[in-house]
DNA sequence: TCGGTCCAGTGTACCGGTTCGCTAGAGGTC
DNA sequence: GACCTCTAGCGAACCGGTACACTGGACCGA
């Protein structure tokens, strides 16, 4: 492995000149730069990340904290990890995975080990205990997820409220006056997961404004139960013929429930939904929908984190990524 | 951030003594060690990973190469990433994600950047171009997946042949004399994915030995087509009533195809299958099956890599992780 | 011709650890 | 008491970069 000294010798210049060429922080004449570049290429030199980190006290690495492993069960996780890594690379950062089951401990160790320049926390919930050490150390970090109290830490999330409004508008624009609102199980709303609540209240508010009557539907847990409960709801002739869905399990099972009853979309039922992008791929869904935007969200997160690292004292930011509605013809126009 | 010098001053000893305590490489008297430990605790000291890496020329980090992003579409990927990170942490390593779309370039940069001590390659196929730079640099690496020619690189994979034998035995033990063998699409067998071939030939061989007649079934691509094709196969009264499945899409769709036809398992059909562990969770499958073992495979991979880093010259290893069969009562006993 | 500017490039200290040769002193032996 | 041995801890060099004060020479104006 060639070092910067080898390159300097090969190019006939000093180590500091080579360094200037490498970092680009100081002017070097084109001729000298060419000599250095040639030497670098000849020796296949590439800077030692650890040495540079030591000298600059910047590791150019970001830590991604995958909390509690609850995320392990989410098929969407991989998409986020890859999107984060891609976005980081674009900004010159690499990504280190922090999967300690105890998220707080993971954060503590990351901060004190100076192995990374900043942290990205996945699956953030309200009153997330991982915020404590970050807040205390005033450590650069970005949350993926938007707790009510971000405790002075930057945060990014999908704009669930905007998504809800889009979907309600889409139904209302098509002439619907009422719709079933298939929500998450009760527990989720109670357990400090804010996105469910943000979606629900925005949906209700917009629906009221647009004169769309929402009929809430509670759905149980477990695919078979979800399917049965959807069947029951779809069968009831009293129920509206439009469905607004914010519940991944219900979205995944809906095609089967519809199939069970011989119902067609959009002829018999209109469907709009907000769900994880990954879900659409796995279950090959074709409903007009708003999907989560892992790439955009992750890019925003990495961008914010890079800025935060550059200026640690600037005020905390919150950013909501507005999703887009993809029309797939699952909504019938009503007179 | 406290440095080793701060700790030394606080404890009233020299930096090298603190280092001896930290690394444990040299005897230090209990009293002195206690003083150092106290100082470390008081100052919340923790070693600077970069500085240590520079001094030891060991980064204690492993790179995980997620190739081509084809993996992005696999819901199983996250399970592997987390299992790798967990296993690495147990051995004192951290994990860096390398997601460059061009896998060869990712490998090259990882090797020359000395940012990691070794590489783990995911989704390895036959004639994987990423093997070239590794082989050339004689760089420590482990493949997840077992190409025919590992080119002198260590490799780990699930023992698909053993899994196939277990499943065939399970059917034969229950008295079945014939079974449908639902395979992957043609293309996969042709495209240098060795696991499909390893499973298939082991299944055929074992079936012959056990006197089980296998009726191969080609399944198309796409969930709806898979479902339809399964329905057709299940409906044909000529076909065997037992199914041996090695095709994730078919496994996922089978419950729906069975439901379509009003068939019950194991009363009407016996089913055994080998599939990704993640699949069973997502689709709530309940077939007697052999599942992929992400945790065991990843642990084996990290172990092998750690050994390889420690002794770069020892001969290359291949290791197959034997999966276990989980009986879930989906096989009927035949007279 | 002399002093002042500017510029490209150099020398050196430093980042925070590890390693290894060295030494002071305790203890043992004759 | 002189000599040897052993041991715990010390000091300095080193890992591979970066950064900054500095220098020698070219150029310019008076």
Short mmCIF file of C-alpha atoms in Angstrom, two decimals, chain A residues 14-221:
data_model
loop_
_atom_site.label_atom_id
_atom_site.label_comp_id
_atom_site.label_asym_id
_atom_site.label_seq_id
_atom_site.Cartn_x
_atom_site.Cartn_y
_atom_site.Cartn_z
CA UNK A 14 6.94 17.32 -0.78
CA UNK A 15 4.26 15.44 1.14
CA UNK A 16 2.40 18.63 1.83
CA UNK A 17 2.14 19.40 -1.86
CA UNK A 18 0.67 15.98 -2.48
CA UNK A 19 -1.77 16.63 0.32
CA UNK A 20 -2.73 19.94 -1.26
CA UNK A 21 -3.47 18.18 -4.52
CA UNK A 22 -5.48 15.49 -2.80
CA UNK A 23 -7.62 17.78 -0.69
CA UNK A 24 -7.81 20.56 -3.27
CA UNK A 25 -7.62 23.07 -0.44
CA UNK A 26 -4.64 24.96 -1.78
CA UNK A 27 -3.60 26.12 -5.21
CA UNK A 28 -1.07 23.92 -6.96
CA UNK A 29 0.26 24.71 -10.42
CA UNK A 30 -1.11 22.55 -13.21
CA UNK A 31 2.31 21.05 -13.97
CA UNK A 32 2.92 19.96 -10.39
CA UNK A 33 -0.61 18.68 -10.09
CA UNK A 34 -0.10 16.60 -13.20
CA UNK A 35 3.06 15.06 -11.78
CA UNK A 36 1.26 14.21 -8.56
CA UNK A 37 -1.71 12.77 -10.39
CA UNK A 38 0.60 10.61 -12.45
CA UNK A 39 2.36 9.32 -9.36
CA UNK A 40 -0.97 8.60 -7.68
CA UNK A 41 -2.12 6.62 -10.67
CA UNK A 42 1.17 4.77 -11.03
CA UNK A 43 1.26 3.70 -7.39
CA UNK A 44 -2.49 3.12 -7.21
CA UNK A 45 -2.44 5.36 -4.18
CA UNK A 46 -5.57 6.09 -2.23
CA UNK A 47 -5.72 7.98 1.04
CA UNK A 48 -5.85 6.08 4.27
CA UNK A 49 -9.24 6.94 5.70
CA UNK A 50 -8.13 6.45 9.29
CA UNK A 51 -5.12 8.69 8.97
CA UNK A 52 -7.14 11.41 7.33
CA UNK A 53 -9.79 11.07 9.98
CA UNK A 54 -7.16 11.45 12.66
CA UNK A 55 -5.68 14.53 11.07
CA UNK A 56 -8.94 16.27 10.23
CA UNK A 57 -11.01 14.90 13.09
CA UNK A 58 -13.64 14.03 10.54
CA UNK A 59 -14.35 10.40 9.84
CA UNK A 60 -16.57 11.05 6.82
CA UNK A 61 -18.77 8.23 8.06
CA UNK A 62 -22.37 8.32 9.22
CA UNK A 63 -23.89 5.88 11.68
CA UNK A 64 -27.32 4.44 11.01
CA UNK A 65 -29.03 3.30 14.18
CA UNK A 66 -31.45 0.48 13.50
CA UNK A 67 -33.33 0.50 16.75
CA UNK A 68 -34.69 -2.39 18.72
CA UNK A 69 -34.67 -4.71 15.74
CA UNK A 70 -38.38 -4.25 15.45
CA UNK A 71 -37.39 -3.02 12.07
CA UNK A 72 -36.06 -6.42 11.14
CA UNK A 73 -39.61 -7.41 10.40
CA UNK A 74 -40.20 -4.63 8.00
CA UNK A 75 -39.53 -5.46 4.36
CA UNK A 76 -39.03 -1.76 3.78
CA UNK A 77 -35.92 -1.53 5.92
CA UNK A 78 -33.51 -2.67 3.22
CA UNK A 79 -34.75 0.03 0.87
CA UNK A 80 -33.99 2.68 3.48
CA UNK A 81 -30.56 1.33 4.29
CA UNK A 82 -29.56 1.27 0.65
CA UNK A 83 -31.02 4.66 -0.06
CA UNK A 84 -29.14 6.08 2.91
CA UNK A 85 -25.90 4.54 1.82
CA UNK A 86 -26.33 5.82 -1.72
CA UNK A 87 -27.17 9.32 -0.56
CA UNK A 88 -24.23 9.30 1.84
CA UNK A 89 -21.79 8.21 -0.84
CA UNK A 90 -22.94 11.08 -3.02
CA UNK A 91 -21.86 13.45 -0.29
CA UNK A 92 -18.60 11.66 0.31
CA UNK A 93 -19.73 9.80 3.39
CA UNK A 94 -19.83 6.11 4.08
CA UNK A 95 -22.39 4.39 6.26
CA UNK A 96 -21.79 2.30 9.35
CA UNK A 97 -24.55 0.04 10.61
CA UNK A 98 -25.33 0.25 14.32
CA UNK A 99 -27.62 -2.58 15.26
CA UNK A 100 -27.09 -2.98 18.95
CA UNK A 101 -30.39 -4.24 20.37
CA UNK A 102 -30.18 -1.52 22.99
CA UNK A 103 -30.51 1.58 20.86
CA UNK A 104 -29.51 3.96 23.63
CA UNK A 105 -26.30 2.06 24.18
CA UNK A 106 -25.62 2.07 20.45
CA UNK A 107 -25.97 5.83 20.39
CA UNK A 108 -23.75 6.28 23.44
CA UNK A 109 -20.99 4.17 21.99
CA UNK A 110 -21.21 5.84 18.62
CA UNK A 111 -20.86 9.27 20.17
CA UNK A 112 -17.96 8.45 22.46
CA UNK A 113 -16.13 6.24 19.96
CA UNK A 114 -15.89 9.05 17.39
CA UNK A 115 -16.23 6.42 14.72
CA UNK A 116 -18.79 8.48 12.86
CA UNK A 117 -19.46 12.17 12.32
CA UNK A 118 -23.19 11.94 12.82
CA UNK A 119 -26.13 9.64 13.37
CA UNK A 120 -29.31 8.80 11.55
CA UNK A 121 -31.98 7.19 13.67
CA UNK A 122 -34.51 4.92 12.03
CA UNK A 123 -37.99 4.16 13.28
CA UNK A 124 -38.19 7.04 15.65
CA UNK A 125 -41.21 7.07 17.93
CA UNK A 126 -42.57 9.58 20.40
CA UNK A 127 -40.42 9.88 23.52
CA UNK A 128 -37.70 7.85 21.88
CA UNK A 129 -35.10 7.21 24.59
CA UNK A 130 -32.31 7.43 22.02
CA UNK A 131 -32.84 11.17 21.82
CA UNK A 132 -31.56 11.66 25.34
CA UNK A 133 -27.83 11.04 24.81
CA UNK A 134 -27.89 12.88 21.49
CA UNK A 135 -29.52 15.87 22.99
CA UNK A 136 -27.17 15.84 25.93
CA UNK A 137 -24.00 15.61 23.85
CA UNK A 138 -25.39 18.04 21.27
CA UNK A 139 -24.32 15.46 18.74
CA UNK A 140 -25.13 15.83 15.04
CA UNK A 141 -28.08 13.58 14.26
CA UNK A 142 -31.17 13.32 12.12
CA UNK A 143 -34.32 11.44 12.93
CA UNK A 144 -36.21 9.46 10.32
CA UNK A 145 -39.68 9.89 11.70
CA UNK A 146 -41.20 12.92 13.33
CA UNK A 147 -41.85 12.68 17.05
CA UNK A 148 -43.99 15.38 18.58
CA UNK A 149 -41.00 16.65 20.52
CA UNK A 150 -37.80 16.37 18.52
CA UNK A 151 -35.83 17.72 21.47
CA UNK A 152 -33.77 20.01 19.34
CA UNK A 153 -32.69 17.28 16.93
CA UNK A 154 -33.19 17.56 13.18
CA UNK A 155 -35.93 15.35 11.77
CA UNK A 156 -37.22 14.22 8.39
CA UNK A 157 -40.32 12.29 7.54
CA UNK A 158 -42.84 11.71 4.85
CA UNK A 159 -45.59 14.32 4.85
CA UNK A 160 -48.38 11.98 5.83
CA UNK A 161 -50.81 14.86 6.20
CA UNK A 162 -50.21 15.99 2.64
CA UNK A 163 -50.61 12.43 1.45
CA UNK A 164 -53.91 12.11 3.25
CA UNK A 165 -55.18 15.34 1.73
CA UNK A 166 -54.21 14.22 -1.76
CA UNK A 167 -56.08 10.97 -1.40
CA UNK A 168 -59.18 12.62 0.02
CA UNK A 169 -59.09 15.19 -2.78
CA UNK A 170 -58.75 12.43 -5.32
CA UNK A 171 -61.90 10.73 -4.05
CA UNK A 172 -63.82 13.97 -3.69
CA UNK A 173 -62.77 15.14 -7.16
CA UNK A 174 -64.20 11.94 -8.59
CA UNK A 175 -67.52 12.81 -7.02
CA UNK A 176 -67.50 10.52 -4.01
CA UNK A 177 -69.48 11.82 -1.03
CA UNK A 178 -68.52 9.10 1.44
CA UNK A 179 -65.74 6.59 2.00
CA UNK A 180 -64.61 3.87 4.34
CA UNK A 181 -61.51 4.91 6.21
CA UNK A 182 -59.52 1.76 6.93
CA UNK A 183 -57.16 2.69 9.73
CA UNK A 184 -54.38 1.02 11.68
CA UNK A 185 -55.16 -0.96 14.79
CA UNK A 186 -56.07 1.12 17.82
CA UNK A 187 -52.75 0.34 19.54
CA UNK A 188 -50.68 2.11 16.94
CA UNK A 189 -52.46 5.41 17.50
CA UNK A 190 -51.96 5.07 21.20
CA UNK A 191 -48.32 3.95 21.11
CA UNK A 192 -46.76 7.21 20.11
CA UNK A 193 -46.42 6.48 16.44
CA UNK A 194 -47.14 9.90 15.15
CA UNK A 195 -47.48 9.22 11.45
CA UNK A 196 -50.72 7.35 11.88
CA UNK A 197 -52.21 10.25 13.78
CA UNK A 198 -50.90 12.83 11.37
CA UNK A 199 -52.50 10.99 8.48
CA UNK A 200 -55.78 10.44 10.26
CA UNK A 201 -56.34 13.99 11.44
CA UNK A 202 -55.36 15.49 8.10
CA UNK A 203 -57.69 13.05 6.33
CA UNK A 204 -60.59 13.93 8.61
CA UNK A 205 -60.03 17.63 8.32
CA UNK A 206 -59.76 17.60 4.54
CA UNK A 207 -62.71 15.24 4.22
CA UNK A 208 -64.89 17.59 6.22
CA UNK A 209 -63.84 20.53 4.11
CA UNK A 210 -64.55 18.61 0.91
CA UNK A 211 -67.86 17.24 2.11
CA UNK A 212 -66.67 13.63 2.15
CA UNK A 213 -68.16 11.51 4.92
CA UNK A 214 -65.55 9.16 6.41
CA UNK A 215 -66.68 5.91 7.98
CA UNK A 216 -63.88 4.62 10.20
CA UNK A 217 -63.10 0.92 10.09
CA UNK A 218 -61.00 -0.76 12.75
CA UNK A 219 -58.97 -3.64 11.39
CA UNK A 220 -57.54 -6.44 13.54
CA UNK A 221 -53.99 -7.82 13.46
#
